[in-house]
Short mmCIF file of C-alpha atoms in Angstrom, two decimals:
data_model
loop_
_atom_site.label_atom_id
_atom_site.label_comp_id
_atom_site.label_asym_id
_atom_site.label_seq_id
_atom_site.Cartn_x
_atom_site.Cartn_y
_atom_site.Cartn_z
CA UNK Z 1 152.90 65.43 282.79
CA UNK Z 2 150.17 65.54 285.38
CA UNK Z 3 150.63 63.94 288.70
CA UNK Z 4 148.05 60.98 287.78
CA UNK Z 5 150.31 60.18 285.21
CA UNK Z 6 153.69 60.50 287.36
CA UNK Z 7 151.80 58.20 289.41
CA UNK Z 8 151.01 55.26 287.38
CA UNK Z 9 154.68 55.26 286.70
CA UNK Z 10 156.04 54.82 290.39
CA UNK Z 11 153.14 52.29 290.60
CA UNK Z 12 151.06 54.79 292.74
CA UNK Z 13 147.82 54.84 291.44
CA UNK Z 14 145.84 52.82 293.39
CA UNK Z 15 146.29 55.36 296.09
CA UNK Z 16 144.15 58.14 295.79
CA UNK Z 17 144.17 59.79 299.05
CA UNK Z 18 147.67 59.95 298.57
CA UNK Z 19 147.96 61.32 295.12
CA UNK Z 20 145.23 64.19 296.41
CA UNK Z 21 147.94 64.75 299.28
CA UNK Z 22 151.04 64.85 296.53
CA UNK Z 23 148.59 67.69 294.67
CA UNK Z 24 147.72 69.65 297.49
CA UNK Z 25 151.64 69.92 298.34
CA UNK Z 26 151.97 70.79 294.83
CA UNK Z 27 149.86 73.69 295.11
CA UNK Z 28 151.50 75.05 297.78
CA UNK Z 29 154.76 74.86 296.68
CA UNK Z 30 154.07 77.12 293.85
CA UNK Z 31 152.05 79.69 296.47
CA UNK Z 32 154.81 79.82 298.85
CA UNK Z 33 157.98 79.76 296.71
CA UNK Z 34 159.29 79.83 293.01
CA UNK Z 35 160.75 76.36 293.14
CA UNK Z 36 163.23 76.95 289.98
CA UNK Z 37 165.47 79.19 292.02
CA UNK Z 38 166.07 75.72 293.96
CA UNK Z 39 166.67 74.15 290.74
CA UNK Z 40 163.53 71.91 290.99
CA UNK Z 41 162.20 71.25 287.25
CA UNK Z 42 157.88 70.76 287.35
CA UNK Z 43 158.44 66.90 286.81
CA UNK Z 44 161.16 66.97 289.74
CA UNK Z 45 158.95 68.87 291.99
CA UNK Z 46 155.63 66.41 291.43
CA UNK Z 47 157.73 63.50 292.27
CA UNK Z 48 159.14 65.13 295.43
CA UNK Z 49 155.61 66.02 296.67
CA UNK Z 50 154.25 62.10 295.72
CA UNK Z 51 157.29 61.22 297.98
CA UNK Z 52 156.19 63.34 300.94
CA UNK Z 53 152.70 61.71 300.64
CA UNK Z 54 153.58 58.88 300.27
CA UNK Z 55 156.00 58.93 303.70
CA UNK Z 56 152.86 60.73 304.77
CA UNK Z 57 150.78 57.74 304.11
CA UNK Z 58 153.50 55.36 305.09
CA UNK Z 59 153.51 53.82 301.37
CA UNK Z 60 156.72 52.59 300.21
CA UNK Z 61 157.99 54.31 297.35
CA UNK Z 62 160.66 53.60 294.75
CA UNK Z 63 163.23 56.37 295.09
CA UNK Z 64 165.45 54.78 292.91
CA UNK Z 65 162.85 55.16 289.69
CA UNK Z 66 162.22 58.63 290.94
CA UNK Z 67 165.75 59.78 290.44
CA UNK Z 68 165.84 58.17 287.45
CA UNK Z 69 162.26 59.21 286.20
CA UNK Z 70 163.47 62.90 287.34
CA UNK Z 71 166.72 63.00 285.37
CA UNK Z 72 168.70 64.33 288.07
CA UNK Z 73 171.69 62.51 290.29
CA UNK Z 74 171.13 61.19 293.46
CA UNK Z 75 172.81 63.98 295.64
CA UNK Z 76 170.95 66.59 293.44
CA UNK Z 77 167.57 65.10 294.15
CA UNK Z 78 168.08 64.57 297.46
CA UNK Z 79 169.55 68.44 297.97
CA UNK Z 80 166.18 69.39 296.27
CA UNK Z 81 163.86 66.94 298.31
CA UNK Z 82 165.55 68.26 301.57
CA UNK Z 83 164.81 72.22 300.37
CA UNK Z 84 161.05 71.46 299.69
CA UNK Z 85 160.62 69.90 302.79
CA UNK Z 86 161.72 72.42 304.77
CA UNK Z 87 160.25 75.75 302.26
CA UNK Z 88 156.48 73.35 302.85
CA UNK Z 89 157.12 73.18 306.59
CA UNK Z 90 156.92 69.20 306.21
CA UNK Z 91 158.74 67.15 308.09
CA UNK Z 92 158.70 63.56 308.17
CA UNK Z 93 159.19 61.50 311.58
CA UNK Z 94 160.84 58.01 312.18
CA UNK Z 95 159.96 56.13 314.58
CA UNK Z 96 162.36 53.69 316.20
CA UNK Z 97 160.83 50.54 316.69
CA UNK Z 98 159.40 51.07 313.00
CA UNK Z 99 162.83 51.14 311.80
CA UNK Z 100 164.18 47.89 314.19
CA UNK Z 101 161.24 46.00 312.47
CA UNK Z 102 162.18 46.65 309.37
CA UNK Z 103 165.64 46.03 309.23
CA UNK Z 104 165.22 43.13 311.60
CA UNK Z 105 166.69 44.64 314.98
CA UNK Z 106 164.30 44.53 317.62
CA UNK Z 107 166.66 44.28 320.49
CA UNK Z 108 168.41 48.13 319.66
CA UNK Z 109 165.14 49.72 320.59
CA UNK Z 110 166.09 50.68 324.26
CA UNK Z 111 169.88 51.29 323.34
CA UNK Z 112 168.63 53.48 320.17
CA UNK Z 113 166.42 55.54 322.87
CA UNK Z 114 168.66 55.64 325.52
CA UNK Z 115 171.25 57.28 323.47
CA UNK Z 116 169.03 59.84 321.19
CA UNK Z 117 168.00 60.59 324.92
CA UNK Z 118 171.59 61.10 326.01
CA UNK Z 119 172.77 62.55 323.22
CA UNK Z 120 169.67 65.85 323.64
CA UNK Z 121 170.52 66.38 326.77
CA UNK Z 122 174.41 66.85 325.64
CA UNK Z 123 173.94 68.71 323.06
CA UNK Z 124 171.62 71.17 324.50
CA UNK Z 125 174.09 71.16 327.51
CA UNK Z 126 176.93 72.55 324.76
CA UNK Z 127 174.68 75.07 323.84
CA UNK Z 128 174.30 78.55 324.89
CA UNK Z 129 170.66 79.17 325.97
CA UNK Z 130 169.86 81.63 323.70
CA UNK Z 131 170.52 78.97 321.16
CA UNK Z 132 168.51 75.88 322.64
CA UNK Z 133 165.19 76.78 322.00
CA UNK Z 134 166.10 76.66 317.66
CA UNK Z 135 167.49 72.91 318.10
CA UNK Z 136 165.38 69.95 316.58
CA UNK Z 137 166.16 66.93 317.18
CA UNK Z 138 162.51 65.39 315.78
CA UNK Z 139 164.31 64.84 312.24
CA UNK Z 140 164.34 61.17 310.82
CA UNK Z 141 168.49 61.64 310.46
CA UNK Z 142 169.17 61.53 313.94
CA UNK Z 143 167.14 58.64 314.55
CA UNK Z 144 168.86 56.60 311.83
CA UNK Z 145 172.35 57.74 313.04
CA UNK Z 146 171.67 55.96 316.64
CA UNK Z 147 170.09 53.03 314.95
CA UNK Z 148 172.97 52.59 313.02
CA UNK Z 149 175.41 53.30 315.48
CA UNK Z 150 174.23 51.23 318.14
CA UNK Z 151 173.89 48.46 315.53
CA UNK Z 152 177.48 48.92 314.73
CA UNK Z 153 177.93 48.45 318.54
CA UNK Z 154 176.45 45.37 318.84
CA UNK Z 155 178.16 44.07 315.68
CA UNK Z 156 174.80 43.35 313.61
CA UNK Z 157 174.87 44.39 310.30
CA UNK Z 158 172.88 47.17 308.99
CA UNK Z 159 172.68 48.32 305.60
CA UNK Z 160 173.62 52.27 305.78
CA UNK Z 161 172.83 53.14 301.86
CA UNK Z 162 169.04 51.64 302.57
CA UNK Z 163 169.00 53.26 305.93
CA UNK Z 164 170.14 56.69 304.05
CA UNK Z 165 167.21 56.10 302.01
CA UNK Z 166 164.58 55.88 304.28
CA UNK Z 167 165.53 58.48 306.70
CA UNK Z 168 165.67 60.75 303.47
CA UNK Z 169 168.86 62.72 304.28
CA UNK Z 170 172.15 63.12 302.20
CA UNK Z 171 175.59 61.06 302.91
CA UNK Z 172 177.58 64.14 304.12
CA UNK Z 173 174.96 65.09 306.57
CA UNK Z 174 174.71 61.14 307.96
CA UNK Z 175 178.42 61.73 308.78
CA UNK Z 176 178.32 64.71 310.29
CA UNK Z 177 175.66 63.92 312.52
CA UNK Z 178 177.45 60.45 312.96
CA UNK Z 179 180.90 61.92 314.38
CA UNK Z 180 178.54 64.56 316.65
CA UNK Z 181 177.54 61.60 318.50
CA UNK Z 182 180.24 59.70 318.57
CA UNK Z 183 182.17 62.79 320.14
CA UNK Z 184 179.40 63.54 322.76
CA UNK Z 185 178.26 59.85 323.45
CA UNK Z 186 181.20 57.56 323.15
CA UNK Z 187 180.02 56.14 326.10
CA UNK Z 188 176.83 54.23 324.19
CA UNK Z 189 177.73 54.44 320.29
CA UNK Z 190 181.44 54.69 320.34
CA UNK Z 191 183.65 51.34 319.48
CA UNK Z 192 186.71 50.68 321.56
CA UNK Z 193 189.69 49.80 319.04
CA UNK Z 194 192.20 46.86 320.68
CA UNK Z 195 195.52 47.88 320.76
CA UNK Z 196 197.86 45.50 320.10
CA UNK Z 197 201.13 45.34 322.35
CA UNK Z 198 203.98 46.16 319.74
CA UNK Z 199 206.43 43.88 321.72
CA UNK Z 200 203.92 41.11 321.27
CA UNK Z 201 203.84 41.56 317.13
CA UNK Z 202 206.66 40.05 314.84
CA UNK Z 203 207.84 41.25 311.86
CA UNK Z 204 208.09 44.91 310.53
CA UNK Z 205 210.37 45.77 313.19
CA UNK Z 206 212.22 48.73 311.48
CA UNK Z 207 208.17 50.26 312.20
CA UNK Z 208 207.85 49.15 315.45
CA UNK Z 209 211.25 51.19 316.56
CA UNK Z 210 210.14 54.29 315.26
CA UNK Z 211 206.61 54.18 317.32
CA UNK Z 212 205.66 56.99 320.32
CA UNK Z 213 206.48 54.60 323.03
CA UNK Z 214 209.67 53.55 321.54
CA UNK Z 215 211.24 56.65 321.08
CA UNK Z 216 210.39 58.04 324.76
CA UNK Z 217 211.66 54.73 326.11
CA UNK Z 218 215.02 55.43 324.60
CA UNK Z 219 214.92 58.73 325.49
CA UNK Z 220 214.37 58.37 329.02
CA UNK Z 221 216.88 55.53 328.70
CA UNK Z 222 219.85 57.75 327.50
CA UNK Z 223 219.40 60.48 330.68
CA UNK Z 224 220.20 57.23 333.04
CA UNK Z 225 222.35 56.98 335.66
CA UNK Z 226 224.91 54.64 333.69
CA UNK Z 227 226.89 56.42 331.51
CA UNK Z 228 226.36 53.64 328.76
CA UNK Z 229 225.68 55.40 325.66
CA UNK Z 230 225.30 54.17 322.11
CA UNK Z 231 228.80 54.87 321.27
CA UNK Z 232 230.37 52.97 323.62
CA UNK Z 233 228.05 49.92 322.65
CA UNK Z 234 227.80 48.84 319.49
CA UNK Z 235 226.64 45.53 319.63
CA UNK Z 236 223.04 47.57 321.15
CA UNK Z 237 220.23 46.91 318.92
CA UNK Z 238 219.26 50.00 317.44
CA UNK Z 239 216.31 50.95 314.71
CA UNK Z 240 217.77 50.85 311.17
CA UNK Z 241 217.59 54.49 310.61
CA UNK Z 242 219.61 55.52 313.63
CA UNK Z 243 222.49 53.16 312.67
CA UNK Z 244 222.27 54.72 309.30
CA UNK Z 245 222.63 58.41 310.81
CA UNK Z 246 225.29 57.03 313.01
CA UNK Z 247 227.35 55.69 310.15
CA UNK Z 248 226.85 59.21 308.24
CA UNK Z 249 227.88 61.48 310.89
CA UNK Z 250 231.18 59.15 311.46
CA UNK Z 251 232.15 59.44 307.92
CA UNK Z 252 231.14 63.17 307.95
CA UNK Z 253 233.19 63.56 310.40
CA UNK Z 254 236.26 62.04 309.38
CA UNK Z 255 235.42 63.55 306.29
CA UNK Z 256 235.72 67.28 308.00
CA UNK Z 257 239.03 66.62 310.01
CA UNK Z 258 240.64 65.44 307.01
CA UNK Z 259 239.48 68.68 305.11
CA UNK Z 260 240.72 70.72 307.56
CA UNK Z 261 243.90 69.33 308.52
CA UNK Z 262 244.67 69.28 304.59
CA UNK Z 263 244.21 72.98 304.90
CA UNK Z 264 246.03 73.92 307.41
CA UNK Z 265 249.12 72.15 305.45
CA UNK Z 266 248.81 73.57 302.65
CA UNK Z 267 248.25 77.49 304.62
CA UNK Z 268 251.71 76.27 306.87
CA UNK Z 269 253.82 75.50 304.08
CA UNK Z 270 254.08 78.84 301.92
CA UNK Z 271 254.65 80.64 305.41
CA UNK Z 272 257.36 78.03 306.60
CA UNK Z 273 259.34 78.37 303.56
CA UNK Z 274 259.17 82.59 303.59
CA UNK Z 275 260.62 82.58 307.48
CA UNK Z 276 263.37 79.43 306.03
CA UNK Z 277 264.26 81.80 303.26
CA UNK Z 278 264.99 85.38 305.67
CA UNK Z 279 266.76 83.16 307.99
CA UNK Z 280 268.85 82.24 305.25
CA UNK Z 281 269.40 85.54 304.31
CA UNK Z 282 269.96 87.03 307.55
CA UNK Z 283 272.47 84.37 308.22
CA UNK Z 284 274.29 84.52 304.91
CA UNK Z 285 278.30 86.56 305.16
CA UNK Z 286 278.73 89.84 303.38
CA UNK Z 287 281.81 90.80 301.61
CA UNK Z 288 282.81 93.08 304.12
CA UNK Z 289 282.67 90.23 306.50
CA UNK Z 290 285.30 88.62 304.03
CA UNK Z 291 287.43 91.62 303.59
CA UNK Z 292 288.34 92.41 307.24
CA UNK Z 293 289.21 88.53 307.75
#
């Protein structure tokens, strides 16, 4: 199938510049490198290179009839689409306030650039400096990771599969560039969790005894200077599971003493009766006691 063709499907047609750009990508893709070592099919590779026109051209394009018109899965297309991009050298920019107009966010712009800008100088601070001169931070993902981070900030809703989408990238590499900035600028994209007081919350209390706080409490409790101890109160309000233990190391131990004390007896009693019997014996009159009386 010829590109024209490929095209007219995707509804592309009426753009000829940008079907002359898809062709001259084409071209070069099959100078530069064998693209069926990548796994990329002739059909597969003509609809990648209309897509890079097309973001070229800033045309929107159906990637969801793409995948389907290429016969391969979403992750697998997008693997492939990120390998031709970077074997052609071509790589697509984003620009922020592009992105808060279309998904309706216009107030984000300064956050969204305040943050990519905090977030460069960072990460090249992390680096060694043989190492900052390879970075490059002029890819669409990390633009769409700050808008969607400082949207999550500000509590407006942003759809992440559609942002996925246009930035072109895969779902594993949105979240690792997601928890990279998180970790490095918590400060502007990070969301602060309340905590809820556990004395404050009802219920479940056999989970609230068994929490951090709980357990150093009654640790630093028991090394008091009172000598109360959980023995010698047992009215105290302990967790379920220590009352449990308690109850099985009592009856363990009662258990033991009775075990042992049982045999001792029964060790005692052979030996008492042996030293009874040659005291008996010992003490018992000869005949020759009997014959000089």
């Amino acid at each position: 199938m010829d590109m024209r063709g490929i095209a007219s499907k995707l509804g592309l047609v009426a753009s000829k510049p940008l079907i002359r750009k898809a062709e001259e990508l084409r071209r070069l893709s099959d100078v530069h490198f064998d693209s069926s070592i990548i796994g990329v099919g002739e059909v597969c590779k003509a609809i990648i290179c209309l897509e890079i026109a097309a973001s070229r051209f800033q045309v929107i394009f159906d990637r969801k009839s793409a995948i389907q018109m290429s016969g391969m899965s979403e992750k697998a297309y997008m693997r492939s689409f990120n390998a031709m991009q970077n074997s052609l050298g071509v790589k697509s920019t984003l620009d922020v306030r592009e992105l808060a107009i279309q998904f309706g966010c216009v107030r984000l712009i300064p956050f969204v650039q305040k943050g990519l800008s905090l977030y460069k100088e960072r990460f090249l601070a992390a680096l060694p400096a043989s190492r900052r001169a390879n970075t490059d931070f002029n890819r669409p993902v990390f633009t769409a990771v700050a808008f969607y981070l400082c949207a999550k900030r500000h509590k407006l809703k942003v759809d992440k599969s559609k942002l996925i989408e246009v930035c072109g990238t895969s779902d594993s590499e949105f979240g690792n560039v997601s928890t990279s900035m998180n970790d490095l600028c918590f400060d502007v994209f990070g969301i602060t969790k309340e905590k809820k007081d556990p004395k404050s919350v009802k219920g479940n209390r056999e989970l609230l005894d068994v929490l951090p706080g709980k357990r150093k409490h009654e640790d630093e409790s028991g090394f008091s200077s009172d000598d109360s101890s959980v023995d010698d109160e047992p009215d105290l309000d302990l967790p379920t599971y220590k009352r449990q233990k308690q109850v099985e190391k009592k009856s363990y131990e009662e258990w033991k003493s009775t075990v042992l004390s049982s045999n001792k007896k029964t060790k005692t009693a052979p030996a008492k009766r042996k030293i009874q019997a040659r005291l008996s014996f010992e003490t018992k009159p000869s005949d020759s006691d009997f014959v000089q009386a």
